[in-house]
Amino acid sequence: LVGSLLSALLAHLERNSGLELLDTASKREHWLKLCTASLLSPVLSARLQAEAVSALTESATAQHEVGTDAYTTARPFTGRFPASWFISKIIDGVRHIIEQNDASEQLAALQSQYQLSKLAEIGINHEMPPDMLEDYMADFTAMHLDWTERIDRNIQLRILKKTLTRLRQKPLTSTLEVHQLFWRLEKELAFSLSLLNAVPQAVPEAERLIEEADLNSLYYDLLLLVHHTLARELMELDSMPPEKFQDLYRGWLMRKLVV
């Protein structure tokens, strides 16, 4: 029984490979505060109770699954911020309340809700230094955006950060800004990443558009960029040897169907 519960506890702490972060001095305080709070959360309490019941009948060699909070569960990620999943769940838990407000009032409403949360109670500040916020956003990307085959999560993170910063019109400083701005652009971001996954060669120019284009027409500009890039690729196929052309054209056509 004790061994089974200990296994369940370790599996919880290792969520998204979180135990490694305890070794990082700059993240240790956050790790201790957040992991302790998550252990006392209703979700885990219910899970531990279930583990205690099953421990009465399971064998000594029974294994406990280490969970992932990746949006694409088949593609788990290694967390860069301690218990980022716990922060994310608490903030996302009030989304339905915040979105009842006008867009201009949502951030202030979210800040008010945060002051009532467990995160504020244990002393976790939603405002963070740039390096800490970058780590949180890396985990946020994996937890909120679908994994894509041709553009990795680092590229997804760059696009997310550039897009939210452009909408905010100044550097991001808070986890609350990340969530609130993402809620406003979730569908557009998912669409953009789907397009760029089909045509990864367009990523550098897409990043420039995100930084410079008119926000009102940004997603139309991205769509045009992807179409032009695909057309250029098709023209380049004409110079390919016949034995390679068929396979390359088939791959091009499959990507064109996504667009």
GROMACS .gro file of C-alpha atoms in nm:
model
  259
    1LEU     CA    1   0.000   0.000   0.000
    2VAL     CA    2   0.271   0.248   0.099
    3GLY     CA    3   0.478   0.160  -0.206
    4SER     CA    4   0.183   0.207  -0.438
    5LEU     CA    5   0.096   0.547  -0.293
    6LEU     CA    6   0.460   0.652  -0.313
    7SER     CA    7   0.467   0.551  -0.677
    8ALA     CA    8   0.155   0.757  -0.743
    9LEU     CA    9   0.313   1.055  -0.567
   10LEU     CA   10   0.634   1.031  -0.769
   11ALA     CA   11   0.437   0.992  -1.091
   12HIS     CA   12   0.255   1.314  -1.006
   13LEU     CA   13   0.577   1.505  -0.935
   14GLU     CA   14   0.735   1.369  -1.253
   15ARG     CA   15   0.446   1.499  -1.465
   16ASN     CA   16   0.596   1.650  -1.782
   17SER     CA   17   0.941   1.545  -1.649
   18GLY     CA   18   0.898   1.797  -1.368
   19LEU     CA   19   1.130   1.638  -1.112
   20GLU     CA   20   1.437   1.755  -1.304
   21LEU     CA   21   1.350   2.118  -1.234
   22LEU     CA   22   1.406   2.071  -0.862
   23ASP     CA   23   1.779   2.067  -0.938
   24THR     CA   24   1.765   2.418  -1.088
   25ALA     CA   25   1.831   2.671  -0.812
   26SER     CA   26   1.643   2.956  -0.982
   27LYS     CA   27   1.329   2.740  -1.011
   28ARG     CA   28   1.344   2.553  -0.680
   29GLU     CA   29   1.124   2.793  -0.482
   30HIS     CA   30   0.854   2.784  -0.748
   31TRP     CA   31   0.882   2.405  -0.765
   32LEU     CA   32   0.835   2.361  -0.391
   33LYS     CA   33   0.543   2.603  -0.368
   34LEU     CA   34   0.357   2.479  -0.674
   35CYS     CA   35   0.414   2.108  -0.630
   36THR     CA   36   0.308   2.127  -0.266
   37ALA     CA   37  -0.008   2.314  -0.361
   38SER     CA   38  -0.084   2.072  -0.645
   39LEU     CA   39  -0.051   1.777  -0.405
   40LEU     CA   40  -0.329   1.928  -0.195
   41SER     CA   41  -0.555   1.998  -0.491
   42PRO     CA   42  -0.891   1.817  -0.510
   43VAL     CA   43  -0.793   1.647  -0.836
   44LEU     CA   44  -0.489   1.476  -0.687
   45SER     CA   45  -0.662   1.397  -0.359
   46ALA     CA   46  -0.926   1.202  -0.551
   47ARG     CA   47  -0.656   1.027  -0.751
   48LEU     CA   48  -0.462   0.926  -0.439
   49GLN     CA   49  -0.778   0.788  -0.286
   50ALA     CA   50  -0.834   0.579  -0.598
   51GLU     CA   51  -0.471   0.463  -0.583
   52ALA     CA   52  -0.515   0.361  -0.218
   53VAL     CA   53  -0.816   0.146  -0.307
   54SER     CA   54  -0.640  -0.020  -0.602
   55ALA     CA   55  -0.323  -0.072  -0.396
   56LEU     CA   56  -0.510  -0.319  -0.178
   57THR     CA   57  -0.538  -0.564  -0.467
   58GLU     CA   58  -0.258  -0.481  -0.712
   59SER     CA   59   0.075  -0.666  -0.726
   60ALA     CA   60   0.398  -0.527  -0.586
   61THR     CA   61   0.532  -0.476  -0.939
   62ALA     CA   62   0.235  -0.268  -1.062
   63GLN     CA   63   0.336   0.042  -1.257
   64HIS     CA   64   0.187   0.391  -1.244
   65GLU     CA   65   0.162   0.602  -1.555
   66VAL     CA   66   0.342   0.937  -1.558
   67GLY     CA   67   0.097   1.186  -1.703
   68THR     CA   68   0.149   1.440  -1.979
   69ASP     CA   69  -0.039   1.765  -2.029
   70ALA     CA   70   0.059   1.798  -2.394
   71TYR     CA   71  -0.225   1.908  -2.621
   72THR     CA   72  -0.120   1.620  -2.844
   73THR     CA   73  -0.091   1.347  -2.582
   74ALA     CA   74   0.105   1.118  -2.815
   75ARG     CA   75   0.378   1.384  -2.817
   76PRO     CA   76   0.468   1.451  -2.451
   77PHE     CA   77   0.702   1.736  -2.366
   78THR     CA   78   0.973   1.807  -2.110
   79GLY     CA   79   0.857   2.093  -1.890
   80ARG     CA   80   1.074   2.402  -1.853
   81PHE     CA   81   0.867   2.567  -1.577
   82PRO     CA   82   0.778   2.397  -1.245
   83ALA     CA   83   0.420   2.264  -1.239
   84SER     CA   84   0.325   2.484  -1.533
   85TRP     CA   85   0.025   2.255  -1.584
   86PHE     CA   86  -0.108   2.356  -1.240
   87ILE     CA   87  -0.079   2.727  -1.315
   88SER     CA   88  -0.240   2.676  -1.654
   89LYS     CA   89  -0.535   2.478  -1.517
   90ILE     CA   90  -0.610   2.739  -1.252
   91ILE     CA   91  -0.598   3.030  -1.496
   92ASP     CA   92  -0.790   2.848  -1.770
   93GLY     CA   93  -1.044   2.750  -1.508
   94VAL     CA   94  -1.182   3.106  -1.501
   95ARG     CA   95  -1.181   3.157  -1.876
   96HIS     CA   96  -1.559   3.129  -1.900
   97ILE     CA   97  -1.592   3.410  -1.646
   98ILE     CA   98  -1.334   3.638  -1.806
   99GLU     CA   99  -1.472   3.607  -2.158
  100GLN     CA  100  -1.804   3.750  -2.045
  101ASN     CA  101  -1.626   4.087  -2.028
  102ASP     CA  102  -1.533   4.317  -2.316
  103ALA     CA  103  -1.186   4.250  -2.455
  104SER     CA  104  -1.055   4.576  -2.309
  105GLU     CA  105  -1.163   4.470  -1.959
  106GLN     CA  106  -1.059   4.105  -1.964
  107LEU     CA  107  -0.704   4.143  -1.835
  108ALA     CA  108  -0.814   4.351  -1.535
  109ALA     CA  109  -1.089   4.098  -1.462
  110LEU     CA  110  -0.837   3.814  -1.483
  111GLN     CA  111  -0.603   3.995  -1.245
  112SER     CA  112  -0.887   4.026  -0.995
  113GLN     CA  113  -0.968   3.656  -1.024
  114TYR     CA  114  -0.602   3.570  -0.980
  115GLN     CA  115  -0.587   3.746  -0.644
  116LEU     CA  116  -0.855   3.504  -0.522
  117SER     CA  117  -0.673   3.196  -0.651
  118LYS     CA  118  -0.451   2.939  -0.485
  119LEU     CA  119  -0.159   3.075  -0.685
  120ALA     CA  120  -0.180   3.415  -0.520
  121GLU     CA  121  -0.233   3.249  -0.183
  122ILE     CA  122   0.099   3.062  -0.204
  123GLY     CA  123   0.287   3.368  -0.329
  124ILE     CA  124   0.325   3.297  -0.701
  125ASN     CA  125   0.346   3.627  -0.886
  126HIS     CA  126   0.190   3.627  -1.232
  127GLU     CA  127   0.451   3.882  -1.340
  128MET     CA  128   0.785   3.718  -1.415
  129PRO     CA  129   1.134   3.797  -1.547
  130PRO     CA  130   1.167   3.743  -1.923
  131ASP     CA  131   1.358   3.414  -1.893
  132MET     CA  132   1.103   3.262  -1.654
  133LEU     CA  133   0.812   3.376  -1.868
  134GLU     CA  134   0.981   3.228  -2.175
  135ASP     CA  135   1.002   2.893  -1.998
  136TYR     CA  136   0.635   2.912  -1.902
  137MET     CA  137   0.538   3.000  -2.259
  138ALA     CA  138   0.734   2.702  -2.390
  139ASP     CA  139   0.524   2.472  -2.172
  140PHE     CA  140   0.211   2.672  -2.257
  141THR     CA  141   0.277   2.612  -2.627
  142ALA     CA  142   0.296   2.235  -2.577
  143MET     CA  143  -0.018   2.236  -2.360
  144HIS     CA  144  -0.237   2.454  -2.583
  145LEU     CA  145  -0.129   2.395  -2.944
  146ASP     CA  146  -0.139   2.081  -3.153
  147TRP     CA  147   0.195   1.918  -3.232
  148THR     CA  148   0.297   1.971  -3.595
  149GLU     CA  149   0.520   1.743  -3.800
  150ARG     CA  150   0.717   2.001  -3.999
  151ILE     CA  151   0.754   2.289  -3.753
  152ASP     CA  152   0.872   2.200  -3.407
  153ARG     CA  153   0.755   2.344  -3.077
  154ASN     CA  154   1.040   2.596  -3.065
  155ILE     CA  155   0.911   2.750  -3.388
  156GLN     CA  156   0.556   2.735  -3.254
  157LEU     CA  157   0.676   2.919  -2.943
  158ARG     CA  158   0.838   3.192  -3.151
  159ILE     CA  159   0.521   3.242  -3.354
  160LEU     CA  160   0.304   3.244  -3.041
  161LYS     CA  161   0.527   3.495  -2.865
  162LYS     CA  162   0.555   3.727  -3.166
  163THR     CA  163   0.177   3.717  -3.222
  164LEU     CA  164   0.081   3.788  -2.861
  165THR     CA  165   0.347   4.058  -2.829
  166ARG     CA  166   0.217   4.225  -3.144
  167LEU     CA  167  -0.139   4.221  -3.012
  168ARG     CA  168  -0.022   4.353  -2.675
  169GLN     CA  169   0.198   4.613  -2.853
  170LYS     CA  170   0.467   4.581  -2.589
  171PRO     CA  171   0.674   4.299  -2.433
  172LEU     CA  172   0.483   4.037  -2.236
  173THR     CA  173   0.549   4.035  -1.862
  174SER     CA  174   0.278   3.814  -1.713
  175THR     CA  175   0.130   3.466  -1.739
  176LEU     CA  176  -0.212   3.633  -1.730
  177GLU     CA  177  -0.132   3.829  -2.045
  178VAL     CA  178  -0.029   3.508  -2.218
  179HIS     CA  179  -0.357   3.335  -2.137
  180GLN     CA  180  -0.588   3.627  -2.201
  181LEU     CA  181  -0.432   3.718  -2.537
  182PHE     CA  182  -0.421   3.354  -2.643
  183TRP     CA  183  -0.792   3.316  -2.568
  184ARG     CA  184  -0.860   3.602  -2.810
  185LEU     CA  185  -0.652   3.450  -3.091
  186GLU     CA  186  -0.672   3.077  -3.031
  187LYS     CA  187  -0.846   2.986  -3.357
  188GLU     CA  188  -0.630   3.218  -3.566
  189LEU     CA  189  -0.309   3.082  -3.415
  190ALA     CA  190  -0.414   2.721  -3.472
  191PHE     CA  191  -0.503   2.805  -3.833
  192SER     CA  192  -0.172   2.984  -3.892
  193LEU     CA  193   0.033   2.695  -3.755
  194SER     CA  194  -0.162   2.448  -3.967
  195LEU     CA  195  -0.082   2.654  -4.278
  196LEU     CA  196   0.286   2.691  -4.192
  197ASN     CA  197   0.317   2.322  -4.112
  198ALA     CA  198   0.214   2.255  -4.472
  199VAL     CA  199   0.472   2.504  -4.603
  200PRO     CA  200   0.752   2.540  -4.346
  201GLN     CA  201   0.963   2.733  -4.598
  202ALA     CA  202   0.725   3.025  -4.541
  203VAL     CA  203   0.804   3.052  -4.167
  204PRO     CA  204   1.072   3.327  -4.185
  205GLU     CA  205   0.855   3.554  -4.398
  206ALA     CA  206   0.552   3.471  -4.181
  207GLU     CA  207   0.741   3.588  -3.873
  208ARG     CA  208   0.820   3.915  -4.050
  209LEU     CA  209   0.453   3.960  -4.138
  210ILE     CA  210   0.351   3.900  -3.776
  211GLU     CA  211   0.585   4.178  -3.668
  212GLU     CA  212   0.503   4.429  -3.943
  213ALA     CA  213   0.175   4.360  -4.127
  214ASP     CA  214  -0.157   4.528  -4.057
  215LEU     CA  215  -0.322   4.321  -3.782
  216ASN     CA  216  -0.662   4.349  -3.951
  217SER     CA  217  -0.533   4.167  -4.261
  218LEU     CA  218  -0.256   3.958  -4.108
  219TYR     CA  219  -0.419   3.618  -4.155
  220TYR     CA  220  -0.514   3.694  -4.514
  221ASP     CA  221  -0.152   3.797  -4.575
  222LEU     CA  222  -0.033   3.469  -4.424
  223LEU     CA  223  -0.268   3.272  -4.646
  224LEU     CA  224  -0.140   3.455  -4.956
  225LEU     CA  225   0.218   3.395  -4.846
  226VAL     CA  226   0.159   3.022  -4.816
  227HIS     CA  227  -0.009   3.007  -5.158
  228HIS     CA  228   0.277   3.200  -5.322
  229THR     CA  229   0.535   2.976  -5.154
  230LEU     CA  230   0.357   2.664  -5.276
  231ALA     CA  231   0.337   2.804  -5.629
  232ARG     CA  232   0.711   2.877  -5.625
  233GLU     CA  233   0.783   2.524  -5.503
  234LEU     CA  234   0.574   2.381  -5.787
  235MET     CA  235   0.773   2.579  -6.044
  236GLU     CA  236   1.096   2.448  -5.890
  237LEU     CA  237   0.973   2.089  -5.934
  238ASP     CA  238   0.999   2.129  -6.312
  239SER     CA  239   1.376   2.117  -6.283
  240MET     CA  240   1.371   1.788  -6.091
  241PRO     CA  241   1.473   1.457  -6.259
  242PRO     CA  242   1.168   1.258  -6.376
  243GLU     CA  243   1.236   0.977  -6.130
  244LYS     CA  244   1.208   1.222  -5.838
  245PHE     CA  245   0.931   1.442  -5.974
  246GLN     CA  246   0.643   1.202  -5.909
  247ASP     CA  247   0.719   1.153  -5.537
  248LEU     CA  248   0.791   1.520  -5.482
  249TYR     CA  249   0.475   1.624  -5.664
  250ARG     CA  250   0.268   1.381  -5.459
  251GLY     CA  251   0.407   1.533  -5.138
  252TRP     CA  252   0.344   1.885  -5.271
  253LEU     CA  253  -0.014   1.797  -5.359
  254MET     CA  254  -0.084   1.657  -5.012
  255ARG     CA  255   0.040   1.981  -4.855
  256LYS     CA  256  -0.161   2.187  -5.104
  257LEU     CA  257  -0.479   2.009  -4.994
  258VAL     CA  258  -0.426   2.136  -4.638
  259VAL     CA  259  -0.421   2.492  -4.767
   0.00000   0.00000   0.00000
